[in-house]
PDB file of C-alpha atoms in Angstrom:
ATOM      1  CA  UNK A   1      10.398  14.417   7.687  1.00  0.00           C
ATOM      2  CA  UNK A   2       8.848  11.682   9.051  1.00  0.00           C
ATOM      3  CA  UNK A   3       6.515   9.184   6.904  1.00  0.00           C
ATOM      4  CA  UNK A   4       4.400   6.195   7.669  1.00  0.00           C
ATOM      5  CA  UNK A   5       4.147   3.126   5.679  1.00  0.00           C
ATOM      6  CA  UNK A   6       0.871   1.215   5.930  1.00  0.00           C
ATOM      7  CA  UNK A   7      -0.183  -1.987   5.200  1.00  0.00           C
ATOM      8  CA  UNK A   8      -4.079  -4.002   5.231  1.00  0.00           C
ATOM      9  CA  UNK A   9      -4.552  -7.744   4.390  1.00  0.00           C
ATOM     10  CA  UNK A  10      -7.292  -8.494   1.750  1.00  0.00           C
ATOM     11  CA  UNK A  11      -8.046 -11.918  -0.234  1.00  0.00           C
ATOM     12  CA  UNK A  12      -9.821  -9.450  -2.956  1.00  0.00           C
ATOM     13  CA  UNK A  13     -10.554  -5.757  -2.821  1.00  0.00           C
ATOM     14  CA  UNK A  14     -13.049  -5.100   0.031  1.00  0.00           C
ATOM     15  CA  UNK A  15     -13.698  -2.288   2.459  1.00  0.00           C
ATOM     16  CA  UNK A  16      -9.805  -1.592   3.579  1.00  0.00           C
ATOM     17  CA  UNK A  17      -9.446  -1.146  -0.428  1.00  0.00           C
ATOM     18  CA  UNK A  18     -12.387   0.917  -0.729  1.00  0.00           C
ATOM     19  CA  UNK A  19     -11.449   2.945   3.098  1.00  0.00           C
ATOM     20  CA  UNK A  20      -8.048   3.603   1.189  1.00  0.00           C
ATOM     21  CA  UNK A  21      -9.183   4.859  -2.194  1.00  0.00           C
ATOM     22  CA  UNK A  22     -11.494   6.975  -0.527  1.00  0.00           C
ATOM     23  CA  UNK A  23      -8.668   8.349   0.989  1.00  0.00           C
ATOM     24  CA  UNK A  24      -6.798   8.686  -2.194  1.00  0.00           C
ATOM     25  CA  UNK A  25      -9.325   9.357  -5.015  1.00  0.00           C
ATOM     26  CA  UNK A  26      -9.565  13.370  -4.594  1.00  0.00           C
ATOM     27  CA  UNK A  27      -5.259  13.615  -5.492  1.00  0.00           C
ATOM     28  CA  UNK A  28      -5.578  10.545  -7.865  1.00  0.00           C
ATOM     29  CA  UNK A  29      -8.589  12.404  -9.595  1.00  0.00           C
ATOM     30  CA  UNK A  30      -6.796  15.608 -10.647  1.00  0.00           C
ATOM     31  CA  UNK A  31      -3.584  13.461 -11.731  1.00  0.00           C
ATOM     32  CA  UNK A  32      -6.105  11.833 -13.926  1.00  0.00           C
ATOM     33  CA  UNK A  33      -7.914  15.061 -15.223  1.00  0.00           C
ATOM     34  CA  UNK A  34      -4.638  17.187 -15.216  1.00  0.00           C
ATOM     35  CA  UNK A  35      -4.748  17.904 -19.034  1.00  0.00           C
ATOM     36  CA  UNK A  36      -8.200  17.308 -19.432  1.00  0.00           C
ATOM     37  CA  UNK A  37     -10.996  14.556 -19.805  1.00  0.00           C
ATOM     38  CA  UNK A  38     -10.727  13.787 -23.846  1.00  0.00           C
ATOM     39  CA  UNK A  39      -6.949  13.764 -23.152  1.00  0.00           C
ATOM     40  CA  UNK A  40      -7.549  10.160 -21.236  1.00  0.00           C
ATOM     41  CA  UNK A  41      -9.231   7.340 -23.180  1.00  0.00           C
ATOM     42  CA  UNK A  42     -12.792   6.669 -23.012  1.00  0.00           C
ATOM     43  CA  UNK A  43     -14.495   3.744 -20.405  1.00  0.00           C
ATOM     44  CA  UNK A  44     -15.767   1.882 -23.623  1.00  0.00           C
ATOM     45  CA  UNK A  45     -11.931   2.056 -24.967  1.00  0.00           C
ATOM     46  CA  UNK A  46     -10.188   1.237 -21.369  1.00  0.00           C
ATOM     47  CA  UNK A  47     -12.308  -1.823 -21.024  1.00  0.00           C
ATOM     48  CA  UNK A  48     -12.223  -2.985 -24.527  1.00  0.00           C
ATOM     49  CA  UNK A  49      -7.987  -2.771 -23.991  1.00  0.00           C
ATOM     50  CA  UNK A  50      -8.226  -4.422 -20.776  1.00  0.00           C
ATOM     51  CA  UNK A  51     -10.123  -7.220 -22.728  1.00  0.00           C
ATOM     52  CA  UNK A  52      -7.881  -7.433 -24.988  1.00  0.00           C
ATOM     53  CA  UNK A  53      -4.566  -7.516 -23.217  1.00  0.00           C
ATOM     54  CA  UNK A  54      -5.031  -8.686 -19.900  1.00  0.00           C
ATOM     55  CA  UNK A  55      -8.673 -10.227 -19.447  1.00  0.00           C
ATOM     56  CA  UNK A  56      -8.069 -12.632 -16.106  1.00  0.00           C
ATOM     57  CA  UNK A  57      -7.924  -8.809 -14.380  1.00  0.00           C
ATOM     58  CA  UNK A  58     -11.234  -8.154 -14.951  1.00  0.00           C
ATOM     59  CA  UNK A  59     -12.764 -10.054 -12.262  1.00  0.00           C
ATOM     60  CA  UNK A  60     -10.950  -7.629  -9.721  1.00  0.00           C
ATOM     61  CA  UNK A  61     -10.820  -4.835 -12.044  1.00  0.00           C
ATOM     62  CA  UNK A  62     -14.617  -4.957 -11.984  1.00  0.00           C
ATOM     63  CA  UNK A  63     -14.835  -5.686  -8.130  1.00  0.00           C
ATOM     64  CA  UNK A  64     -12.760  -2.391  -7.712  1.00  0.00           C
ATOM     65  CA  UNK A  65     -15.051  -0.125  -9.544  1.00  0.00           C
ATOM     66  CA  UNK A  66     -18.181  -1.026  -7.770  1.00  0.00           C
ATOM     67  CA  UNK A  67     -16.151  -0.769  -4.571  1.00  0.00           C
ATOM     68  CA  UNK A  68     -14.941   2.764  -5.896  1.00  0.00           C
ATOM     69  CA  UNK A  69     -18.864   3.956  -6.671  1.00  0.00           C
ATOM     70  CA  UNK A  70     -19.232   2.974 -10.066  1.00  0.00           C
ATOM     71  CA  UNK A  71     -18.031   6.666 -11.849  1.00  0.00           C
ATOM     72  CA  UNK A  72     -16.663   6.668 -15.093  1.00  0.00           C
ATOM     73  CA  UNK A  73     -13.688   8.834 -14.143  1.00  0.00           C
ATOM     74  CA  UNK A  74     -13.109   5.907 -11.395  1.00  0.00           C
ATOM     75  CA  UNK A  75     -13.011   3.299 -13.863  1.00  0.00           C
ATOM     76  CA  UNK A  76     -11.375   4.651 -16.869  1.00  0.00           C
ATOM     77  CA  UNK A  77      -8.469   5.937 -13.608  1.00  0.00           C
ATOM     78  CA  UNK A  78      -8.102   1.774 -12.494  1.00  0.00           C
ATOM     79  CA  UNK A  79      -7.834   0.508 -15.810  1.00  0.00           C
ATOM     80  CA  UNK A  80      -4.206   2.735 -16.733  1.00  0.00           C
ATOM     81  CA  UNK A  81      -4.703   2.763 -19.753  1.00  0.00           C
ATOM     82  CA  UNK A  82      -3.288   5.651 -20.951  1.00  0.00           C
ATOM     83  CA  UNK A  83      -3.246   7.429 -18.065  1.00  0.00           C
ATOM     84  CA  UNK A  84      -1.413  10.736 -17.689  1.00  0.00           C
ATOM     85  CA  UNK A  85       2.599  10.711 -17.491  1.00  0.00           C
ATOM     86  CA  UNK A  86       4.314   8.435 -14.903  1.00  0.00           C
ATOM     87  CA  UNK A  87       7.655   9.176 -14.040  1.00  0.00           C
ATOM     88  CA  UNK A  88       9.134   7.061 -11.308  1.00  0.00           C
ATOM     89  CA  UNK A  89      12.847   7.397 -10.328  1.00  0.00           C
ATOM     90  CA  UNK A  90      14.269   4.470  -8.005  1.00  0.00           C
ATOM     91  CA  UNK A  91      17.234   1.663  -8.484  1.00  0.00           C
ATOM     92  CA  UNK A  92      16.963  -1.535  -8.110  1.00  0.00           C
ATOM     93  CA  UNK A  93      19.533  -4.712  -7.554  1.00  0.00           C
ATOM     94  CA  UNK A  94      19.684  -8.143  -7.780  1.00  0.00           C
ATOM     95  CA  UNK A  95      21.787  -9.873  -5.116  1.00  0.00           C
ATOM     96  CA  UNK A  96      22.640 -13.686  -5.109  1.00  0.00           C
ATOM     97  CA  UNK A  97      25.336 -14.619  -2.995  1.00  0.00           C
ATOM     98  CA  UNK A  98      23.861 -16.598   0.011  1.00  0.00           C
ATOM     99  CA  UNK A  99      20.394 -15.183  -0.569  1.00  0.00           C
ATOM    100  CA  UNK A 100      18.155 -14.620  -2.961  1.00  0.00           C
ATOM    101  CA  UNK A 101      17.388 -10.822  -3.069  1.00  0.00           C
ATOM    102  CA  UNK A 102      15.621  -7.964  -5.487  1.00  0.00           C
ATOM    103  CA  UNK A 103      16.782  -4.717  -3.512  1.00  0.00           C
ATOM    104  CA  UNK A 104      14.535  -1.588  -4.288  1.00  0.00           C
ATOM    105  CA  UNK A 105      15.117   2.282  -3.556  1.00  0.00           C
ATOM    106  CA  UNK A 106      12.635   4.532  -3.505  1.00  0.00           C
ATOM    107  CA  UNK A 107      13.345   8.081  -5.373  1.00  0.00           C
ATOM    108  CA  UNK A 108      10.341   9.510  -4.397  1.00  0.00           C
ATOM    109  CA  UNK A 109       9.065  12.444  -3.041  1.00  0.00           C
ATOM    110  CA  UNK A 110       6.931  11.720  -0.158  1.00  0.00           C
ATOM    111  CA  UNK A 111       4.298  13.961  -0.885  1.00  0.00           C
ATOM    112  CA  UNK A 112       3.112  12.004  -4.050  1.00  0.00           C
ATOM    113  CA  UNK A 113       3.790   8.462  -2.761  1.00  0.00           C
ATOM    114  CA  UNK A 114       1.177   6.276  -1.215  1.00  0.00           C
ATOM    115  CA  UNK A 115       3.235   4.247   1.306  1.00  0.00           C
ATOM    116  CA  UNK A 116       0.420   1.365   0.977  1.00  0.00           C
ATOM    117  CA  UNK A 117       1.367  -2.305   1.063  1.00  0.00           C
ATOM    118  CA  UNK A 118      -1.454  -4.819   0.345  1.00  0.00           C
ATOM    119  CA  UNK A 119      -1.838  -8.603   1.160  1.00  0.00           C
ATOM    120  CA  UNK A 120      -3.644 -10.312  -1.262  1.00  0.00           C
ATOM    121  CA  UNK A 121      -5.208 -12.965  -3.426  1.00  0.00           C
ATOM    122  CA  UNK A 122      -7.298 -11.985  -6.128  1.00  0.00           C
ATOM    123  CA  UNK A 123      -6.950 -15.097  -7.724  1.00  0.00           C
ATOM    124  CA  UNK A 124      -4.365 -17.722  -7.981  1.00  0.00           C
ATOM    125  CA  UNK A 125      -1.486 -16.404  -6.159  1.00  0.00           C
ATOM    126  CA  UNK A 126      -1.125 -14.711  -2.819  1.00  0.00           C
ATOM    127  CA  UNK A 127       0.629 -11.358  -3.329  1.00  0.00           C
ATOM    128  CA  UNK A 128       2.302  -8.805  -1.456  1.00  0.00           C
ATOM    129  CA  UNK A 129       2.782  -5.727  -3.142  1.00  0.00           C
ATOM    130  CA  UNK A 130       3.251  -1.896  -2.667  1.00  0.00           C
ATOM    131  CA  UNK A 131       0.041  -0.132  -3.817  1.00  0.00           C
ATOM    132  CA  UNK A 132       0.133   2.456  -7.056  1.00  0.00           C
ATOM    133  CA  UNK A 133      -2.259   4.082  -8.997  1.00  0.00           C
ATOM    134  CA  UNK A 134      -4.850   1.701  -6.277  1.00  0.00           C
ATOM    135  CA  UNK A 135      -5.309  -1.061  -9.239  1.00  0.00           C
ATOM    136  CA  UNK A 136      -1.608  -1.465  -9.187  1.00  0.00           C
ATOM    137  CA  UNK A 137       1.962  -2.370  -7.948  1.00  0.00           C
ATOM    138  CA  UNK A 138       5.454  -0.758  -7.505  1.00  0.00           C
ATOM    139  CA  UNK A 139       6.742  -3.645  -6.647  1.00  0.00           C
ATOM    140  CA  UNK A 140       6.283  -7.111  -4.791  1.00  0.00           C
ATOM    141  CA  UNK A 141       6.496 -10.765  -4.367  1.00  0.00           C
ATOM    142  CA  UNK A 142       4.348 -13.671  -4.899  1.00  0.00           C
ATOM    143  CA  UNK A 143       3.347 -17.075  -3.064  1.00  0.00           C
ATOM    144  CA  UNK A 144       5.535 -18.318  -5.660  1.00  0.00           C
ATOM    145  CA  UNK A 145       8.358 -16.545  -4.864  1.00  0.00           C
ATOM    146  CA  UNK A 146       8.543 -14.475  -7.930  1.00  0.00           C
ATOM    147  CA  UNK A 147       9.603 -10.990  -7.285  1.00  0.00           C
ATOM    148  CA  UNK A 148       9.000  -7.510  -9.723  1.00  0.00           C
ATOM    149  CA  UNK A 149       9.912  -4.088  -9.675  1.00  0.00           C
ATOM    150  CA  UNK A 150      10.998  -1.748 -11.543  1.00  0.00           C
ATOM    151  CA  UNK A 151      12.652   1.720 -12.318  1.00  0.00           C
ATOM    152  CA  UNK A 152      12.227   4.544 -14.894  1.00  0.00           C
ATOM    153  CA  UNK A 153      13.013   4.158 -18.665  1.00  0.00           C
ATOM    154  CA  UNK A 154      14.680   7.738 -18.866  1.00  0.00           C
ATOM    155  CA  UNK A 155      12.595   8.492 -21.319  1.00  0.00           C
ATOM    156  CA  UNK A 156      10.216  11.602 -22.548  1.00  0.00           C
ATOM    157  CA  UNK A 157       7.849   9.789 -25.023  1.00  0.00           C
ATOM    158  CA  UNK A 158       4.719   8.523 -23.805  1.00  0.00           C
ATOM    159  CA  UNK A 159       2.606   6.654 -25.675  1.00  0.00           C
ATOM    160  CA  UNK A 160      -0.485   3.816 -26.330  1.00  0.00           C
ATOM    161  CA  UNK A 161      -0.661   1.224 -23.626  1.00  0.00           C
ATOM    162  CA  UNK A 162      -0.786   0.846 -19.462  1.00  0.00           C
ATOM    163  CA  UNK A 163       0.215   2.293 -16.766  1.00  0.00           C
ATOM    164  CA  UNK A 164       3.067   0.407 -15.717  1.00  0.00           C
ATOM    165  CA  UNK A 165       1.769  -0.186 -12.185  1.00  0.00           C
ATOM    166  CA  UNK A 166      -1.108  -2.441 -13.821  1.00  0.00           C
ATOM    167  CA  UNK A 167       1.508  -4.701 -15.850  1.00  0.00           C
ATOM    168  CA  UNK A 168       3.048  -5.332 -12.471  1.00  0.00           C
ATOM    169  CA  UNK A 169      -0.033  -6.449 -11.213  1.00  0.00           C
ATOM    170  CA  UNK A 170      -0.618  -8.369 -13.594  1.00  0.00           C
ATOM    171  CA  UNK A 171       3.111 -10.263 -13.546  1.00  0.00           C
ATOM    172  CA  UNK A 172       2.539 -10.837  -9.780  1.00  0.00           C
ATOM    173  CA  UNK A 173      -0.766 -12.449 -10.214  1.00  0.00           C
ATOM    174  CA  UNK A 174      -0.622 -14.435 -13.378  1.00  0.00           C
ATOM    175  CA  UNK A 175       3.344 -15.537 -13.520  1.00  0.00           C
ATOM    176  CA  UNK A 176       5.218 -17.739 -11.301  1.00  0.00           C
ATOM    177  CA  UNK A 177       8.961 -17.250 -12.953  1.00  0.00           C
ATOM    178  CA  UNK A 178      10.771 -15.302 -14.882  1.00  0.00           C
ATOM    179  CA  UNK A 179       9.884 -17.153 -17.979  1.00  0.00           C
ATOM    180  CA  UNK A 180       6.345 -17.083 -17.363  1.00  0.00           C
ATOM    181  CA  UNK A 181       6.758 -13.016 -16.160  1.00  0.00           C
ATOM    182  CA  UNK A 182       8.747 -12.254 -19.681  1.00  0.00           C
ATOM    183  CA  UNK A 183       6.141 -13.875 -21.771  1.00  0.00           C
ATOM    184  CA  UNK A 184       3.566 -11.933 -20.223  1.00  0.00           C
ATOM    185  CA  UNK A 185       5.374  -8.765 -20.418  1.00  0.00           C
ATOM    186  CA  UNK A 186       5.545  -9.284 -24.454  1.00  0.00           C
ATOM    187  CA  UNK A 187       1.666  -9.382 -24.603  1.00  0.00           C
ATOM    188  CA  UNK A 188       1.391  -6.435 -23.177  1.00  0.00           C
ATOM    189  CA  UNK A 189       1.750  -2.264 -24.293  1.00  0.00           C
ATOM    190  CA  UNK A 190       2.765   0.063 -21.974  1.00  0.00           C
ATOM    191  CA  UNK A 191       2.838   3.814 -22.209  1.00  0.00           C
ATOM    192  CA  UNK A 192       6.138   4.663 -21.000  1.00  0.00           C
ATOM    193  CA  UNK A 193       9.754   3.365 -20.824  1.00  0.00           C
ATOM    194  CA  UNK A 194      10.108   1.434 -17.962  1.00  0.00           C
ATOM    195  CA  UNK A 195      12.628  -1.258 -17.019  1.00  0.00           C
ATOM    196  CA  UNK A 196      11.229  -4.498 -15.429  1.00  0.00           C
ATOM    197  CA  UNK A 197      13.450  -6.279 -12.722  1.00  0.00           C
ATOM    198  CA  UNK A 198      12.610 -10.355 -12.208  1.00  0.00           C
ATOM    199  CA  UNK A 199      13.912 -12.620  -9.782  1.00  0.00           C
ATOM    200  CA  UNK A 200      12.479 -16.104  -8.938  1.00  0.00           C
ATOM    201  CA  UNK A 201      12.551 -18.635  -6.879  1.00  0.00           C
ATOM    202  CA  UNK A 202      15.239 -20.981  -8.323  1.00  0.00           C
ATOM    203  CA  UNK A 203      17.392 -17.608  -8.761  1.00  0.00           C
ATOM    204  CA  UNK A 204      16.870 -17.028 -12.202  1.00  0.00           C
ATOM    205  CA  UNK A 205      16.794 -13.005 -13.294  1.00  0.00           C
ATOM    206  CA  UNK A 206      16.699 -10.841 -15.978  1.00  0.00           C
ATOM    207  CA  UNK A 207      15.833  -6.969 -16.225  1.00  0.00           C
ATOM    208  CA  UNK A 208      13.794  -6.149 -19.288  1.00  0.00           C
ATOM    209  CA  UNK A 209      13.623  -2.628 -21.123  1.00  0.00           C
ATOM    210  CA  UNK A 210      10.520  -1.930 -22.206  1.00  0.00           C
ATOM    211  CA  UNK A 211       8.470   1.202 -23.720  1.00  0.00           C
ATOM    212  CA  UNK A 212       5.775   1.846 -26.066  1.00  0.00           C
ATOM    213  CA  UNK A 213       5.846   0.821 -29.524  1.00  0.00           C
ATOM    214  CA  UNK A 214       8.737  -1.339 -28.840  1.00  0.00           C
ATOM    215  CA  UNK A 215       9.414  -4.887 -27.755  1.00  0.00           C
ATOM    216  CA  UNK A 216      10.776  -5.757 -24.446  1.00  0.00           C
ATOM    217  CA  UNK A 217      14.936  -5.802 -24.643  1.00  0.00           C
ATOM    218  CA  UNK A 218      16.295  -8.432 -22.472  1.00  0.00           C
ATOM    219  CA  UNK A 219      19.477  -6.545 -20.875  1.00  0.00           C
ATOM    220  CA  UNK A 220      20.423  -9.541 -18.328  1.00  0.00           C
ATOM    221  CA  UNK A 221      21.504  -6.721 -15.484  1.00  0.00           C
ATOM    222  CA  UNK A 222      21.736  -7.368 -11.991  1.00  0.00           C
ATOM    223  CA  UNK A 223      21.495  -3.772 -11.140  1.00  0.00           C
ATOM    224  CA  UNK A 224      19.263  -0.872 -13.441  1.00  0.00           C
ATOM    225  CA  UNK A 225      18.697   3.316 -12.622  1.00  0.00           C
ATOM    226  CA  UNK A 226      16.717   5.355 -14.846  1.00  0.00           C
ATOM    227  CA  UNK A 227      17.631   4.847 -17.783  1.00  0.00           C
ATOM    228  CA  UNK A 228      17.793   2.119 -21.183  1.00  0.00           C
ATOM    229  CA  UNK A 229      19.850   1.706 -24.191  1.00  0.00           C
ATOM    230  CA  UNK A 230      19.382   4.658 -26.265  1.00  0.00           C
ATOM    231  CA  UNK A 231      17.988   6.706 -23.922  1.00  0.00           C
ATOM    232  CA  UNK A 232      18.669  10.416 -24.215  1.00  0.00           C
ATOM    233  CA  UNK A 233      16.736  13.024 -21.637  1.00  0.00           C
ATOM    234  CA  UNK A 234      19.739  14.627 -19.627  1.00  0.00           C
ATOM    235  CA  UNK A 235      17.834  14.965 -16.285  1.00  0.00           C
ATOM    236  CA  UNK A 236      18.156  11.115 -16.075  1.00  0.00           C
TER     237      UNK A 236
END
């Protein structure tokens, strides 16, 4: 089947953001709600974590909710935290040979993938990025010249923390190398297992392993699939 990529250029969320959440809300709504309201943390606890863990968001954290109407199943939804199971396949490579490159392969099924790439600076950095979740990232690069992505864990416990798609948000706007992305990554909790693929500017790399309840594992991998040390769900 055919499927079409699209792509808007935005220093902060405006009205292509808002146009494009519109679109997406209703599907992103019962994702949200799937196993039921008091299943998903409250606003009061979302923002307080936000806060807490990564408060230079909340400028365009804030932005977004007016933009999406103000709801409280809108803003608790941008925050991830906690949100509802995430699994994303994908593999990803480092190659450095005569280039610099993070290589990224989508595993996923077309019918719950966005296909939205976003130009942006919300604050420091210029980003480009692959829209998920509408407050997040799949992936992306920096002015900088940092670049993230990342792959599933392999994995079935979930847990207490974000979305994954907001910590890469977060990495893209607030780091500028690996050092400064790994750092970050050990501030913050994430509900899933997830492993985080860096590549900078000056070359340097390193693929973290990270999950809830534990801290990041530096695994120093050019090349990650779905899975992590000690991993044990068969399907992956």
């Amino acid at each position: 089947m055919d499927f079409t990529f699209r792509a808007f250029a935005e220093d902060g969320p405006g009205s292509h953001w808002q146009r494009h959440f519109k679109k997406h809300w209703p599907a992103y709504r019962r994702w949200f709600l799937r196993f039921g309201e008091r299943k998903r943390p409250t606003y009061l606890e979302s923002i307080q974590a936000l806060k807490k863990h990564m408060p230079e968001m909340l400028p365009s954290y804030e932005t977004m909710v007016d933009l999406a109407g103000g709801g409280d199943h809108a803003a608790r939804f941008l925050s991830q935290y906690c949100p509802p199971p995430l699994f994303r396949g994908c593999s990803q490579s480092v190659y450095i040979q005569d280039e610099v490159v993070l290589v990224r392969n989508y595993d996923y099924s077309p019918y719950i993938f966005d296909g939205l790439v976003m130009r942006s600076k919300f604050d420091q950095r210029a980003v480009i990025a692959m829209l998920d979740c509408m407050s997040g990232a799949l992936d992306g690069i920096n002015s900088d010249g940092l670049a993230v992505s990342m792959s599933f864990g392999g994995r079935e416990e979930f847990g207490e923390g974000f979305g994954i798609p907001m910590l890469l948000r977060y990495v893209l706007e607030y780091a500028g190398n690996v050092a400064e992305a790994c750092e970050l990554i050990k501030r913050v909790p994430v509900n899933g297992a997830y492993n985080v693929m860096l590549l900078d500017s000056d070359a340097k790399f390193e693929t973290l392993a990270i999950g809830p309840g534990q801290a990041p594992l530096a695994l120093g991998n050019k090349v990650s699939t779905n899975h992590q040390p000690g991993s044990s769900w068969p399907i992956y």
